[in-house]
mmCIF file with all atom_site columns, C-alpha atoms (C1' of nucleotides) in Angstrom:
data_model
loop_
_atom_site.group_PDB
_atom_site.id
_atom_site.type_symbol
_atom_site.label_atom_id
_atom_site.label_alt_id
_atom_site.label_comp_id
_atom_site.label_asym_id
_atom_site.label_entity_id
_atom_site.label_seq_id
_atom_site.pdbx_PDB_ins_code
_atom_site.Cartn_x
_atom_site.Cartn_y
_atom_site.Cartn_z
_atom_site.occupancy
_atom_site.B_iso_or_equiv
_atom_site.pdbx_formal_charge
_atom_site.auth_seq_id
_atom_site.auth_comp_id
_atom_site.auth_asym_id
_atom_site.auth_atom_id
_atom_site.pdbx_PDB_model_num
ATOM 1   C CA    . UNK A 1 1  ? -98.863  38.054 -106.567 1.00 90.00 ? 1  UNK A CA    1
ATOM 2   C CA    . UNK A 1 2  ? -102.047 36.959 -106.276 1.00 93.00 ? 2  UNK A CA    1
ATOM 3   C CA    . UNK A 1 3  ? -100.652 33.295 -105.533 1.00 93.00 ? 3  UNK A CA    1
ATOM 4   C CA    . UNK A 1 4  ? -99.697  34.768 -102.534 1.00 93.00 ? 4  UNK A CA    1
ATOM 5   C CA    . UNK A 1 5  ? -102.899 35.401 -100.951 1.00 94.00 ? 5  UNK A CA    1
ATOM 6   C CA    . UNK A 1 6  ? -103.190 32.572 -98.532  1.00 94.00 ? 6  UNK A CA    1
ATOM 7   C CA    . UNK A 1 7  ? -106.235 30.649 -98.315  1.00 95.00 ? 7  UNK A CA    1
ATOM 8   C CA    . UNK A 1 8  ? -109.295 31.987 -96.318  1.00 94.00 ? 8  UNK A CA    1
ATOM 9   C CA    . UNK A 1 9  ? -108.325 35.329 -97.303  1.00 95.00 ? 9  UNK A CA    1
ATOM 10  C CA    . UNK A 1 10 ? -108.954 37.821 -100.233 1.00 95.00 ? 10 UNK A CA    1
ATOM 11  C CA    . UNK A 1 11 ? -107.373 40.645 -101.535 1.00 95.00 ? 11 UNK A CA    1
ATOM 12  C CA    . UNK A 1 12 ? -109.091 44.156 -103.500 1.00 95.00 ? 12 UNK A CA    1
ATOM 13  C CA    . UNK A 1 13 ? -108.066 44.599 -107.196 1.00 95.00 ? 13 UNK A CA    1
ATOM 14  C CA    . UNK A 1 14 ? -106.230 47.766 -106.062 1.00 93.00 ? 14 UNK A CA    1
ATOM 15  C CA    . UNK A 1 15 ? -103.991 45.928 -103.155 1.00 94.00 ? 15 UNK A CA    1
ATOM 16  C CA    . UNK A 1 16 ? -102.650 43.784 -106.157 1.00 93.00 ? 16 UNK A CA    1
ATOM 17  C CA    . UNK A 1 17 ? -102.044 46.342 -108.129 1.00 93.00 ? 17 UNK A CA    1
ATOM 18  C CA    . UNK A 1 18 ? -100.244 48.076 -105.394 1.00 91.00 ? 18 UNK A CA    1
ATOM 19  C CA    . UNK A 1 19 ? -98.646  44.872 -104.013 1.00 91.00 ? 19 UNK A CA    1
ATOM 20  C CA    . UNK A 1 20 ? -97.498  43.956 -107.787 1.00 91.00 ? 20 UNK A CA    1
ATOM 21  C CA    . UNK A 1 21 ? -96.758  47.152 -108.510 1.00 88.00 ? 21 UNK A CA    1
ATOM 22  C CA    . UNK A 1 22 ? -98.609  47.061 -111.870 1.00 88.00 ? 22 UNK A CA    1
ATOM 23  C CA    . UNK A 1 23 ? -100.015 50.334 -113.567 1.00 87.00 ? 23 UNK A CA    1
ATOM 24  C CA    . UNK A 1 24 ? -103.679 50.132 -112.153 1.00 89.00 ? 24 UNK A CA    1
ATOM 25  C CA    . UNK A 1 25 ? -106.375 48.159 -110.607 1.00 93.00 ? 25 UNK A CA    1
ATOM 26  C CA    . UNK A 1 26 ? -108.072 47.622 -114.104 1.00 92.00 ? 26 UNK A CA    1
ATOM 27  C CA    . UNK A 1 27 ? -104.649 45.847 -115.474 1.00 91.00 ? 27 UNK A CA    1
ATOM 28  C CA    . UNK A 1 28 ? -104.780 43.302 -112.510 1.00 93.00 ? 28 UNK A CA    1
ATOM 29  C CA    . UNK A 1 29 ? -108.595 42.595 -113.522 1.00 91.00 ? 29 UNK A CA    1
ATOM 30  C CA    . UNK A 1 30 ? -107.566 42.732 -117.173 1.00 89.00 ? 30 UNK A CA    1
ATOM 31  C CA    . UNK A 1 31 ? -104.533 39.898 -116.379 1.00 89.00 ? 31 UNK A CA    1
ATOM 32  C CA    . UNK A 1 32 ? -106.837 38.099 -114.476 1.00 91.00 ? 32 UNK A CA    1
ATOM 33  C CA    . UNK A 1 33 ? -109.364 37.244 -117.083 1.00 89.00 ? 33 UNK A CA    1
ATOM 34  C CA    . UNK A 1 34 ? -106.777 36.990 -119.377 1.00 86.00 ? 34 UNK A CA    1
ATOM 35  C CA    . UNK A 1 35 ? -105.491 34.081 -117.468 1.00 87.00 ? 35 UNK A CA    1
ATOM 36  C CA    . UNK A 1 36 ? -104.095 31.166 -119.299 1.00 84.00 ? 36 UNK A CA    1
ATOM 37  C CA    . UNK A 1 37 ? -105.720 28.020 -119.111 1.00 80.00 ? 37 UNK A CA    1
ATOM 38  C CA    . UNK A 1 38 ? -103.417 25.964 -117.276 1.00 81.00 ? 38 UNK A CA    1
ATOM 39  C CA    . UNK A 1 39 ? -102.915 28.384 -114.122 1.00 86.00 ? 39 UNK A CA    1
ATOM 40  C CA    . UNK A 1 40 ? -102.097 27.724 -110.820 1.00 90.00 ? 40 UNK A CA    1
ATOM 41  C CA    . UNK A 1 41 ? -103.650 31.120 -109.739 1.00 92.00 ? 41 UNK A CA    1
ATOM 42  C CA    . UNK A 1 42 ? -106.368 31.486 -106.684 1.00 94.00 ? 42 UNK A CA    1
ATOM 43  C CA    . UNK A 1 43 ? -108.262 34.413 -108.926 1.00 93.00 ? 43 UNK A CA    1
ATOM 44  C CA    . UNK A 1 44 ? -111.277 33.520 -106.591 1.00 94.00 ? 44 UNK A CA    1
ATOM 45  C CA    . UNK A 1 45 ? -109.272 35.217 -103.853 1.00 95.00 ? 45 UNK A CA    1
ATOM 46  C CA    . UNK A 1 46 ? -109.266 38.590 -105.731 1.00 95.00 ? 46 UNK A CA    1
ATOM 47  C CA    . UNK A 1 47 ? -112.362 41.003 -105.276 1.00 95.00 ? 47 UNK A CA    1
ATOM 48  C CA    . UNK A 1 48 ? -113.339 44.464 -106.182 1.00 94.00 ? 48 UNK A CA    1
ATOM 49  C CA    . UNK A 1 49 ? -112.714 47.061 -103.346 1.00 94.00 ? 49 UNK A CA    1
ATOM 50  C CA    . UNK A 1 50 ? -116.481 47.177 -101.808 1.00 94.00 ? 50 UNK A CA    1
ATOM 51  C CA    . UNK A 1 51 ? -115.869 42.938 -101.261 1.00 94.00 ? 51 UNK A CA    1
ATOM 52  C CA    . UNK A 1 52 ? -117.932 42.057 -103.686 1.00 93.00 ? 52 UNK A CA    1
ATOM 53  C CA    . UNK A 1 53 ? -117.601 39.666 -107.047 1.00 92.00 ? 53 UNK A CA    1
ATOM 54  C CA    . UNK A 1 54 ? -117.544 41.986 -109.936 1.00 89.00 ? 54 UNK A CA    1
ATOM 55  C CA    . UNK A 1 55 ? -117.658 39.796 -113.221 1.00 85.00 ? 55 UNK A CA    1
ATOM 56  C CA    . UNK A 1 56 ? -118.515 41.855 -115.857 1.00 76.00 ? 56 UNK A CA    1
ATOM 57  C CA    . UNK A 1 57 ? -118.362 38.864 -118.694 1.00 71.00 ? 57 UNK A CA    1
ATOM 58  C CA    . UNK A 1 58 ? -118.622 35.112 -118.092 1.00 65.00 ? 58 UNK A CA    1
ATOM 59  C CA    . UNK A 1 59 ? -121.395 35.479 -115.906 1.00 68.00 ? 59 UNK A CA    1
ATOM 60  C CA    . UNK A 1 60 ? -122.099 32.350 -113.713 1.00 75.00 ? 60 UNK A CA    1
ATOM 61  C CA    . UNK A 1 61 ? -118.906 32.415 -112.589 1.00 81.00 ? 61 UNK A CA    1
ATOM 62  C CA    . UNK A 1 62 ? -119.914 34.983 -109.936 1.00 87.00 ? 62 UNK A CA    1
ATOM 63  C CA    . UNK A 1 63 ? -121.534 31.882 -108.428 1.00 89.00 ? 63 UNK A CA    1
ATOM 64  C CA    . UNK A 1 64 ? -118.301 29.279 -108.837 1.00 91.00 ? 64 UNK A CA    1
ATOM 65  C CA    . UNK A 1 65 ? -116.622 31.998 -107.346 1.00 92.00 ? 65 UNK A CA    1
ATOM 66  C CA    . UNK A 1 66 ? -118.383 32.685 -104.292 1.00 93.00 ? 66 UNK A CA    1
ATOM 67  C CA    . UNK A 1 67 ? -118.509 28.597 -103.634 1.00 94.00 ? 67 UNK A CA    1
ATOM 68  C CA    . UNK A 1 68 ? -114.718 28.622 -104.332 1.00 93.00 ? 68 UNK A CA    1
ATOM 69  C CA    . UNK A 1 69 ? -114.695 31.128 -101.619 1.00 94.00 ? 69 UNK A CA    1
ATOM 70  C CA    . UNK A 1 70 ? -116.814 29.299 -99.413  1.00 94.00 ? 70 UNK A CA    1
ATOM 71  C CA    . UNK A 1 71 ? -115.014 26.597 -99.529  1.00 95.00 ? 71 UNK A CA    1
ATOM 72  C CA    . UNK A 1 72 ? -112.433 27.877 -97.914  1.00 96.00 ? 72 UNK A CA    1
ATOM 73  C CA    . UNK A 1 73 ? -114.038 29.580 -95.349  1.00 94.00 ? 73 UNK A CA    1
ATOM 74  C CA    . UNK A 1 74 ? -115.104 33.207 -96.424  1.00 95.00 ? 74 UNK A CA    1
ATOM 75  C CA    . UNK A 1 75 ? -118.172 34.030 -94.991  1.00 94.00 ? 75 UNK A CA    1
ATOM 76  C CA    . UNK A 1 76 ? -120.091 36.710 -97.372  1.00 94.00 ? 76 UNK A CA    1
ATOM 77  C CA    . UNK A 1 77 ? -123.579 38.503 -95.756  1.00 92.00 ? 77 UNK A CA    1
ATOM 78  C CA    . UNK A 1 78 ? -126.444 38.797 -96.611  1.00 91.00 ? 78 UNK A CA    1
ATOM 79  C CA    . UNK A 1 79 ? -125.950 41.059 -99.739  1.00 89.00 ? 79 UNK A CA    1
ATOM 80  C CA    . UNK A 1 80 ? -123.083 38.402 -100.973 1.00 91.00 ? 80 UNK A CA    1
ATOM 81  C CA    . UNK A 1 81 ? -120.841 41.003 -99.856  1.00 93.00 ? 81 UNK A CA    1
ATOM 82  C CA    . UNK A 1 82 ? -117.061 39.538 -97.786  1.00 95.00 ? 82 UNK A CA    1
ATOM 83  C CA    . UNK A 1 83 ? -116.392 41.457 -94.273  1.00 94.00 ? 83 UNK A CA    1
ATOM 84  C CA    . UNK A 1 84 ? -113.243 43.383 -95.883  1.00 93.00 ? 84 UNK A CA    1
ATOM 85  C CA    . UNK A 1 85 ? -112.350 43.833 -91.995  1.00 91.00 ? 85 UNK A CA    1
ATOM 86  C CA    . UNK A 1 86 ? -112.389 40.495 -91.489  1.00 93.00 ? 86 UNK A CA    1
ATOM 87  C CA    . UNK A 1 87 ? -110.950 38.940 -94.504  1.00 95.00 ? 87 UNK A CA    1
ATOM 88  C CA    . UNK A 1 88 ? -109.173 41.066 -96.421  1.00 94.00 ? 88 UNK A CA    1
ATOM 89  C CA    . UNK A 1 89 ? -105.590 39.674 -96.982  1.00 94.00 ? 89 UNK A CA    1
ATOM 90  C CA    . UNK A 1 90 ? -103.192 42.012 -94.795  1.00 87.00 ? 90 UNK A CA    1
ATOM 91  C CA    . UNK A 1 91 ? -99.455  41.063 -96.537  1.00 75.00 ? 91 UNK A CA    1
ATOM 92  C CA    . UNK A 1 92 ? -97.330  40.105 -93.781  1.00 71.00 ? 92 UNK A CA    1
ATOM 93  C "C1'" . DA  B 2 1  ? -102.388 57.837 -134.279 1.00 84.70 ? 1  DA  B "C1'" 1
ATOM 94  C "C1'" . DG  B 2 2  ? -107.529 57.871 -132.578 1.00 84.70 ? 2  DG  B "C1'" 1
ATOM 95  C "C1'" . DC  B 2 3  ? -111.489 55.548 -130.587 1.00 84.70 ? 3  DC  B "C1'" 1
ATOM 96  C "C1'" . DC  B 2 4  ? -113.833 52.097 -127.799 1.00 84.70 ? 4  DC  B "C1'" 1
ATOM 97  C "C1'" . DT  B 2 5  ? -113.953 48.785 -124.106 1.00 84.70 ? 5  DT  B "C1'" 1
ATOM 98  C "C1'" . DG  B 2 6  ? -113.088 46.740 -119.642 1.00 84.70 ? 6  DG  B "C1'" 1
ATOM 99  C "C1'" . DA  B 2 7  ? -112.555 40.965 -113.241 1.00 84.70 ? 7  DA  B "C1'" 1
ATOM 100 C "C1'" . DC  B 2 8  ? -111.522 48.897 -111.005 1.00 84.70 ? 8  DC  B "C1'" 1
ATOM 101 C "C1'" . DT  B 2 9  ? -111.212 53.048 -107.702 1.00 84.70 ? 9  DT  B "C1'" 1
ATOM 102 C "C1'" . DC  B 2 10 ? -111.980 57.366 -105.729 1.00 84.70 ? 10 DC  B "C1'" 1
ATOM 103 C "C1'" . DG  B 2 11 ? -114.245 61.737 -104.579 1.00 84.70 ? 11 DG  B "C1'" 1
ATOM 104 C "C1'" . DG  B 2 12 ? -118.508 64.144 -104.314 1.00 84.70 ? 12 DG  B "C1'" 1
ATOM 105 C "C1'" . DA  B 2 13 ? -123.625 64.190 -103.785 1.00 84.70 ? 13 DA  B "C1'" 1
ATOM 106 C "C1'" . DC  C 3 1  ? -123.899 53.739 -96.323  1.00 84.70 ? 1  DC  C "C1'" 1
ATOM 107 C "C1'" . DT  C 3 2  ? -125.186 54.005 -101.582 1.00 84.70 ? 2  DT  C "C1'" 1
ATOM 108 C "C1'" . DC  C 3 3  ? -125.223 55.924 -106.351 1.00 84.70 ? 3  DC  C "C1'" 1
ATOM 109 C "C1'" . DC  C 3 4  ? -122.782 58.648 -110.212 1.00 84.70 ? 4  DC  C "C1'" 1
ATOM 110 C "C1'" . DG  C 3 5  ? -119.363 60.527 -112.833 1.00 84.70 ? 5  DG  C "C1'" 1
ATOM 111 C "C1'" . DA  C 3 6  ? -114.593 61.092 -113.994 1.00 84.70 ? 6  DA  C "C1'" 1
ATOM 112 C "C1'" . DG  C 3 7  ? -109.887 59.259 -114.098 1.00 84.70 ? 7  DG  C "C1'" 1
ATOM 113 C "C1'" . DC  C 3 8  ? -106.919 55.337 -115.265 1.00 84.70 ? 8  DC  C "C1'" 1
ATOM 114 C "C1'" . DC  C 3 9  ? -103.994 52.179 -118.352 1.00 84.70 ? 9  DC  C "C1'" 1
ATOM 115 C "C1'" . DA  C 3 10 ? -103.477 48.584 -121.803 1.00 84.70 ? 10 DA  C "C1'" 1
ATOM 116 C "C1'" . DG  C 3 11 ? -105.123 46.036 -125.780 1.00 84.70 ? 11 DG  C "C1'" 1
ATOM 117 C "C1'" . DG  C 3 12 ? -107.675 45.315 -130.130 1.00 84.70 ? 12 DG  C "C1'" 1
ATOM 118 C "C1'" . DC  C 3 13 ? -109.569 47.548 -134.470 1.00 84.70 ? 13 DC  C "C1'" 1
#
DNA sequence: AGCCTGACTCGGA
DNA sequence: CTCCGAGCCAGGC
């Protein structure tokens, strides 16, 4: 699911959840650090519900993340918060 | 089975 | 709008 967010966009833990119809926003952010090594996933792309990076292990990768991010366009403000208005991923 | 923990969310203050 | 507390589900011990 989350492979489907197209670039410049980003989707809340909860859409997935929704979207993939798993059993709660926790399992999506459970899956996602549980990702395998070789994955083809954008996890970048996926953000907590208030648009901002919520890492609660591995710190430092709040920073790759946001320049992953950036990289393709996703402006955060001041507080390193993304416009959920502006970017959230709306599936269509 | 019970208990603790965690890339979360929601309602109330 | 922000901060807290409670609710959630799955996985490891």
């Amino acid at each position: 699911m989350v492979r489907r967010i197209p670039r410049g966009r980003v989707a809340t833990y909860g859409q997935i959840a929704e979207l993939a119809q798993a059993s709660g926003p926790r399992q999506v952010g459970y899956a996602l650090h549980a990702l395998p090594e070789a994955h083809d996933v954008p996890w970048h792309r996926v953000v907590n519900a208030r648009g901002t990076i919520s890492l609660r292990s591995g710190l430092g990768g709040e920073a790759h993340q946001h320049a992953l991010l950036k990289a393709e366009a996703v402006e955060f403000d001041a507080n390193g918060r993304i416009d959920l208005d502006r970017f959230r991923w709306k599936k269509r």
